[in-house]
Coordinates of C-alpha atoms in Angstrom, one line a residue:
M26 CA -21.5 11.5 -2.8
V27 CA -18.6 13.9 -2.3
I28 CA -17.0 13.5 1.2
E29 CA -16.1 16.8 2.8
K30 CA -12.7 17.5 4.4
K31 CA -12.1 16.5 7.8
T32 CA -14.2 18.2 10.5
T33 CA -13.3 19.2 14.1
M34 CA -15.8 16.8 15.4
Q35 CA -15.2 13.7 17.3
L36 CA -17.2 10.4 16.9
V37 CA -17.5 8.5 20.0
C38 CA -18.6 4.9 19.7
F39 CA -19.8 2.6 22.5
S40 CA -19.6 -1.0 21.5
H41 CA -20.2 -4.4 23.1
L42 CA -17.6 -5.9 20.8
A43 CA -13.8 -5.8 21.3
W44 CA -12.1 -4.1 18.2
K45 CA -9.8 -7.0 17.8
F46 CA -12.5 -9.7 18.1
V47 CA -13.9 -10.2 14.5
Y48 CA -13.6 -7.5 11.8
Q49 CA -17.2 -6.7 10.9
R50 CA -19.7 -4.0 10.6
P51 CA -18.4 -1.6 13.3
Q52 CA -14.8 -1.9 12.0
H53 CA -15.8 -1.4 8.4
L54 CA -17.8 1.7 9.2
L55 CA -15.7 3.4 11.9
S56 CA -12.4 2.9 10.0
R57 CA -14.1 4.9 7.2
F58 CA -15.3 7.6 9.5
T59 CA -11.7 8.5 10.4
K60 CA -11.6 10.3 7.0
K61 CA -13.8 13.0 8.5
Y62 CA -13.7 12.7 12.3
D63 CA -11.5 11.8 15.2
V64 CA -12.9 8.4 16.1
Y65 CA -12.9 6.9 19.6
Y66 CA -14.1 3.3 20.0
I67 CA -15.0 2.5 23.6
E68 CA -15.3 -1.1 24.5
E69 CA -17.2 -2.5 27.4
F70 CA -15.7 -2.0 30.9
I71 CA -13.5 -4.8 32.3
Y72 CA -12.3 -5.5 35.9
S73 CA -8.7 -5.0 36.8
T74 CA -6.4 -4.9 39.7
E75 CA -5.4 -1.3 38.6
E76 CA -7.1 1.9 39.7
D77 CA -10.1 2.9 37.7
G78 CA -9.0 4.2 34.3
Y79 CA -8.5 3.1 30.7
S80 CA -5.9 1.9 28.3
I81 CA -5.6 3.2 24.7
N82 CA -4.5 1.7 21.3
I83 CA -4.5 3.5 17.9
T84 CA -5.3 1.0 15.2
N85 CA -3.8 1.0 11.7
E86 CA -7.1 2.6 10.5
N87 CA -6.4 5.5 13.0
V88 CA -9.3 4.5 15.3
T89 CA -8.5 5.3 19.0
V90 CA -9.6 2.1 20.9
I91 CA -10.3 2.7 24.6
V92 CA -10.5 -0.3 27.0
P93 CA -11.9 1.2 30.2
H94 CA -11.4 -0.8 33.5
L95 CA -12.7 -0.6 37.0
C96 CA -10.6 -1.6 40.0
N97 CA -12.0 -4.9 41.4
S98 CA -10.7 -4.5 45.0
I99 CA -13.3 -4.6 47.7
Q100 CA -12.7 -1.1 48.7
E101 CA -13.6 0.2 45.3
V102 CA -16.7 -1.8 44.7
R103 CA -19.2 1.1 44.9
N104 CA -21.5 2.9 42.5
E105 CA -20.1 1.5 39.3
T106 CA -22.3 3.6 37.1
K107 CA -21.0 6.8 38.6
R108 CA -17.3 5.5 38.4
K109 CA -17.8 4.7 34.7
E110 CA -19.1 8.2 34.1
I111 CA -16.1 9.7 35.9
I112 CA -13.7 7.6 33.8
L113 CA -15.4 8.8 30.7
K114 CA -15.3 12.5 31.7
N115 CA -11.6 12.1 32.4
L116 CA -11.0 10.7 28.9
F117 CA -12.9 13.6 27.3
K118 CA -10.9 16.1 29.3
E119 CA -7.6 14.6 28.6
H120 CA -8.2 14.2 24.8
S121 CA -10.1 17.5 24.5
I122 CA -13.2 15.7 23.1
Q123 CA -15.5 18.8 23.0
S124 CA -17.6 18.7 19.9
Y125 CA -18.8 15.1 19.6
I126 CA -21.3 12.7 18.2
F127 CA -22.3 9.7 20.2
W128 CA -22.6 6.4 18.2
Y129 CA -24.1 3.3 20.1
Y130 CA -23.8 -0.3 19.3
T131 CA -24.8 -1.3 22.8
P132 CA -27.8 0.5 24.6
M133 CA -26.2 -0.6 27.9
A134 CA -23.8 2.3 27.6
L135 CA -26.7 4.7 28.2
A136 CA -26.3 4.0 31.9
Y137 CA -23.1 6.0 32.3
T138 CA -23.5 8.4 29.4
V139 CA -26.9 10.0 30.1
N140 CA -25.3 13.2 31.5
F141 CA -23.3 14.0 28.4
N142 CA -24.4 16.3 25.7
P143 CA -23.5 15.1 22.2
L144 CA -24.1 17.1 19.1
A145 CA -26.1 14.1 17.8
T146 CA -26.9 10.6 19.0
V147 CA -26.8 7.7 16.5
Y148 CA -28.0 4.2 17.3
D149 CA -26.6 1.6 14.8
C150 CA -28.8 -1.3 15.7
M151 CA -26.8 -4.1 14.0
D152 CA -28.6 -7.0 15.7
E153 CA -31.3 -7.9 18.1
L154 CA -29.0 -8.2 20.9
S155 CA -31.7 -9.0 23.5
A156 CA -32.2 -12.4 21.7
F157 CA -28.4 -13.4 22.1
K158 CA -27.2 -15.8 24.7
F159 CA -26.3 -14.1 28.1
A160 CA -27.9 -10.8 27.0
P161 CA -28.4 -8.5 30.1
P162 CA -32.0 -8.6 31.2
E163 CA -32.2 -4.7 31.3
L164 CA -31.1 -4.4 27.6
K165 CA -34.5 -3.9 26.2
K166 CA -35.3 -1.1 28.7
Y167 CA -32.1 0.8 27.7
E168 CA -32.8 0.3 24.1
Q169 CA -36.2 2.0 24.6
E170 CA -34.5 4.9 26.2
L171 CA -31.9 5.0 23.3
F172 CA -34.7 5.1 20.8
K173 CA -36.1 8.3 22.6
K174 CA -32.6 9.9 22.7
A175 CA -31.3 9.0 19.2
N176 CA -31.5 11.6 16.4
V177 CA -31.2 8.9 13.8
V178 CA -31.3 5.0 13.9
F179 CA -29.7 2.5 11.5
T180 CA -30.5 -1.1 11.3
G181 CA -28.2 -3.9 10.3
G182 CA -30.7 -5.5 7.9
N183 CA -34.1 -5.2 6.3
N184 CA -35.9 -7.7 8.6
L185 CA -34.6 -5.9 11.7
Y186 CA -35.7 -2.6 10.1
K187 CA -39.3 -4.0 9.8
A188 CA -39.3 -5.0 13.4
K189 CA -38.0 -1.6 14.7
K190 CA -39.4 1.0 12.2
A191 CA -42.4 1.9 14.4
Q192 CA -40.1 2.8 17.3
H193 CA -38.4 5.8 15.7
H194 CA -39.3 8.6 13.3
N195 CA -35.9 8.6 11.5
I196 CA -34.8 5.0 11.0
H197 CA -33.0 3.6 8.0
S198 CA -32.0 0.1 6.9
F199 CA -28.4 -0.5 6.0
P200 CA -27.8 -4.3 5.5
S201 CA -24.4 -5.8 5.5
S202 CA -22.2 -4.5 2.8
I203 CA -18.8 -5.5 1.0
D204 CA -15.2 -4.6 0.6
K205 CA -15.3 -6.1 -2.9
A206 CA -11.5 -5.8 -3.8
H207 CA -10.5 -7.5 -0.5
F208 CA -12.7 -10.6 -1.1
K209 CA -12.5 -10.7 -4.9
A210 CA -8.8 -11.5 -4.5
A211 CA -9.9 -15.0 -3.5
R212 CA -10.9 -15.7 -7.2
D213 CA -7.3 -15.5 -8.4
N214 CA -5.4 -16.8 -5.3
K215 CA -3.7 -20.2 -6.1
K216 CA -1.6 -20.4 -2.9
E217 CA -3.0 -22.7 -0.2
V218 CA -2.7 -21.7 3.5
A219 CA -0.7 -24.1 5.5
D220 CA -3.4 -25.4 7.9
Q221 CA -5.9 -26.0 5.1
S222 CA -3.6 -27.3 2.3
A223 CA -3.7 -31.0 3.4
I224 CA -7.5 -31.1 3.7
P225 CA -8.9 -33.1 0.7
H226 CA -11.6 -31.8 -1.7
P227 CA -14.4 -31.2 -1.9
R228 CA -14.3 -28.6 0.8
L229 CA -17.4 -26.9 2.2
G230 CA -16.3 -23.9 4.3
F231 CA -17.6 -21.5 6.8
Y232 CA -15.9 -18.5 8.5
G233 CA -17.3 -16.6 11.4
V234 CA -18.2 -16.9 15.1
I235 CA -19.2 -20.3 16.1
D236 CA -21.8 -19.7 18.9
E237 CA -25.4 -20.4 19.8
R238 CA -26.4 -19.3 16.3
F239 CA -24.4 -22.1 14.6
D240 CA -26.4 -25.1 13.5
I241 CA -24.1 -27.8 15.0
D242 CA -26.5 -30.6 14.2
L243 CA -26.7 -29.7 10.5
I244 CA -23.0 -29.9 10.1
K245 CA -22.8 -33.2 12.1
Q246 CA -25.5 -34.9 10.0
A247 CA -24.0 -33.6 6.7
A248 CA -20.6 -34.9 7.7
D249 CA -21.9 -38.2 8.9
A250 CA -23.6 -38.7 5.5
K251 CA -20.7 -37.7 3.4
P252 CA -17.4 -38.8 5.0
E253 CA -15.6 -38.2 1.8
W254 CA -16.6 -34.6 2.0
H255 CA -14.6 -32.1 4.2
F256 CA -16.2 -29.3 6.3
V257 CA -13.8 -26.5 7.1
L258 CA -14.9 -24.2 10.0
V259 CA -12.8 -21.0 10.5
G260 CA -13.5 -18.8 13.5
P261 CA -13.6 -18.6 17.3
V262 CA -15.9 -20.7 19.5
I263 CA -17.7 -18.5 22.1
K264 CA -20.6 -18.8 24.5
I265 CA -20.9 -22.5 23.8
D266 CA -18.9 -25.5 25.1
A267 CA -16.3 -26.5 22.4
A268 CA -16.6 -30.1 23.8
T269 CA -20.2 -30.2 22.3
L270 CA -19.0 -29.8 18.8
P271 CA -18.9 -32.8 16.6
Q272 CA -15.4 -34.4 16.2
N273 CA -15.7 -36.2 12.9
K274 CA -12.5 -36.7 11.0
N275 CA -14.0 -34.7 8.1
I276 CA -14.8 -31.7 10.2
H277 CA -11.8 -29.3 10.6
Y278 CA -11.8 -26.5 13.2
L279 CA -9.0 -24.1 12.1
G280 CA -9.7 -21.4 14.8
A281 CA -9.8 -17.7 14.5
K282 CA -8.2 -15.9 11.5
T283 CA -7.6 -12.3 10.8
Y284 CA -9.7 -10.3 8.3
E285 CA -6.6 -10.1 6.0
E286 CA -6.4 -14.0 6.0
L287 CA -10.0 -14.7 5.1
P288 CA -9.8 -14.6 1.3
S289 CA -6.9 -17.0 1.3
Y290 CA -9.1 -19.5 3.2
L291 CA -12.1 -18.8 1.1
S292 CA -10.1 -19.3 -2.1
G293 CA -9.5 -23.0 -1.2
W294 CA -13.1 -24.0 -0.8
D295 CA -15.5 -25.5 -3.3
I296 CA -18.6 -24.2 -1.6
A297 CA -19.2 -21.6 1.1
M298 CA -21.8 -22.2 3.8
I299 CA -24.0 -20.1 6.1
P300 CA -25.2 -22.9 8.4
F301 CA -27.1 -20.8 11.0
A302 CA -29.8 -22.4 13.1
I303 CA -33.2 -20.9 12.7
N304 CA -34.1 -19.4 16.1
E305 CA -34.7 -16.1 17.9
S306 CA -30.9 -15.2 17.8
T307 CA -30.9 -15.5 14.0
R308 CA -34.2 -14.1 13.2
Y309 CA -32.9 -10.5 12.4
I310 CA -29.3 -11.2 11.4
S311 CA -27.9 -10.0 8.0
P312 CA -24.7 -12.0 7.6
T313 CA -21.8 -9.9 6.4
K314 CA -20.2 -13.1 5.0
T315 CA -23.0 -13.5 2.3
P316 CA -21.6 -10.8 -0.1
E317 CA -18.0 -11.6 1.0
Y318 CA -18.4 -15.2 -0.1
L319 CA -20.0 -14.1 -3.4
A320 CA -17.2 -11.5 -4.1
G321 CA -14.8 -14.5 -3.7
G322 CA -16.6 -16.3 -6.4
K323 CA -17.8 -19.2 -4.3
P324 CA -21.3 -20.8 -4.6
V325 CA -23.1 -20.2 -1.3
I326 CA -25.5 -22.5 0.4
S327 CA -27.4 -21.0 3.4
T328 CA -30.1 -21.9 5.8
A329 CA -33.3 -19.9 5.7
I330 CA -32.1 -16.6 7.1
T331 CA -34.6 -13.9 6.0
D332 CA -32.0 -11.3 5.0
V333 CA -30.3 -14.0 2.9
I334 CA -33.5 -15.1 1.2
N335 CA -34.2 -11.4 0.3
P336 CA -32.3 -10.3 -1.7
Y337 CA -29.7 -13.0 -2.4
H338 CA -31.8 -16.1 -2.9
E339 CA -34.6 -14.2 -4.8
L340 CA -31.9 -12.9 -7.2
G341 CA -30.7 -16.4 -7.8
L342 CA -27.3 -15.8 -6.2
V343 CA -27.6 -18.1 -3.1
H344 CA -29.1 -21.5 -2.4
I345 CA -31.4 -21.9 0.6
V346 CA -31.7 -25.2 2.4
Q347 CA -33.9 -26.5 5.3
N348 CA -31.9 -29.4 6.6
A349 CA -28.8 -31.6 6.0
E350 CA -30.5 -33.6 3.3
D351 CA -31.1 -30.4 1.3
L352 CA -27.6 -29.3 1.9
L353 CA -26.1 -32.5 0.5
Q354 CA -28.4 -32.4 -2.5
M355 CA -27.7 -28.8 -3.3
A356 CA -24.0 -29.2 -2.8
T357 CA -23.9 -32.3 -5.0
S358 CA -25.6 -30.3 -7.8
E359 CA -23.3 -27.3 -7.3
L360 CA -20.2 -29.5 -7.4
S361 CA -21.3 -30.8 -10.9
I362 CA -21.3 -27.4 -12.5
T363 CA -18.2 -26.6 -14.3
D364 CA -19.1 -23.3 -15.9
K365 CA -20.1 -20.6 -13.4
S366 CA -19.6 -17.6 -15.7
E367 CA -23.3 -16.7 -16.0
W368 CA -23.8 -16.9 -12.3
L369 CA -20.7 -14.8 -11.7
C370 CA -21.9 -12.1 -14.0
K371 CA -25.1 -11.9 -12.0
V372 CA -23.1 -11.8 -8.8
D373 CA -20.9 -9.0 -9.9
E374 CA -23.8 -7.0 -11.2
Y375 CA -25.5 -7.1 -7.8
L376 CA -22.3 -6.4 -5.9
S377 CA -21.6 -3.4 -8.0
T378 CA -24.6 -1.7 -6.3
I379 CA -23.3 -2.0 -2.7
S380 CA -20.1 -1.1 -0.8
W381 CA -19.1 -0.1 2.7
D382 CA -17.9 3.3 1.3
A383 CA -21.3 4.0 0.0
T384 CA -23.1 2.9 3.3
W385 CA -20.8 5.0 5.5
G386 CA -21.2 8.0 3.2
R387 CA -25.0 7.9 3.3
M388 CA -25.0 7.3 7.1
D389 CA -22.7 10.4 7.5
E390 CA -25.1 12.4 5.3
L391 CA -28.1 11.5 7.4
M392 CA -26.2 12.2 10.6
Q393 CA -25.1 15.6 9.4
N394 CA -28.6 16.4 8.1
E395 CA -29.8 16.1 11.8
I396 CA -27.0 18.4 13.1
E397 CA -27.7 21.0 10.4
A398 CA -31.5 20.8 11.0
N399 CA -30.9 21.6 14.6
P400 CA -28.5 24.5 14.8
N401 CA -29.1 24.9 18.5
L402 CA -27.2 21.6 18.8
L403 CA -24.0 23.4 17.8
T404 CA -24.5 26.5 19.9
D405 CA -25.9 24.9 23.0
K406 CA -23.8 21.7 23.3
I407 CA -20.4 22.5 21.8
N408 CA -17.6 22.6 24.4
Q409 CA -19.8 21.0 27.1
Y410 CA -18.7 17.9 28.9
V411 CA -21.9 17.3 30.9

């Protein structure tokens, strides 16, 4: 697909995730949208001692990140929804945001954006957020409203698409994709990162958020059974008590790393893991790390996540296990294989069919189709703030 030159439109995204938290789907897509649009990424409101307002940071990808804040003084605790709307209106006025598309990751933002008039509304439903720990009880209600308002809906995986497809007439599945060049660098990297260099082999590694979706018991049981193996866990611990994590000498918690650092850690592993618990919070996930691990040339062992089974396991690219015993057996078998060339050819053949560039290009095409199919959107809504 040929991408048109940059438009005069703005793409305004509302997200439940901080831009600097973990580099994942929103960052991959929105950084690419800057090729055509002025992109504003609005994080969730925080409380501050300052007057109602917002701070701004422009990323290296040229995304304007907005962190809006509400004054938490007693005198100012009133009608928060209206105050959020006023802050947003001020932002639009000060930055001349007049011809804009709304892109939602969090349906909760509908509460303070209902009076705006975007050229089009997009819902990129990347996860079943209502199943996550500490999800707001009203999230499902706002999602139903968002389905009614959205011109087009995207889902973060095929299983999630199946669950949502009856709720919208224009819904499309866009599973996790890959920046192949970034992670393929792990295949040739010979330099060890400092905090991983002293860890003996074999190493079984994971990077990502360690939260309620992570199967702590699986790792504990595997580490207990194989004290000579080493389990390397890279990523922040959130929404769970870090004190509940197993403290075996062969389990290594290396903390959060940047997106740029991940291939260097991946290159030092013998096997990459996707050790998610099988529960409601993981029922619809499509782990971005699956194609990333594969691009890095590492054998992948995963628990039975639906969007990993199909397509990755069915294509013979990823091993699926049910428990710690399966994990140890599969890892033992994989560690004995010295020639992975045939498997790598299959990996590269599949990865050649997907990319974040192709994903965002197709998303933009679907979005533009909606605007062009409704010319009144341009004439009735352009230059309107409310």
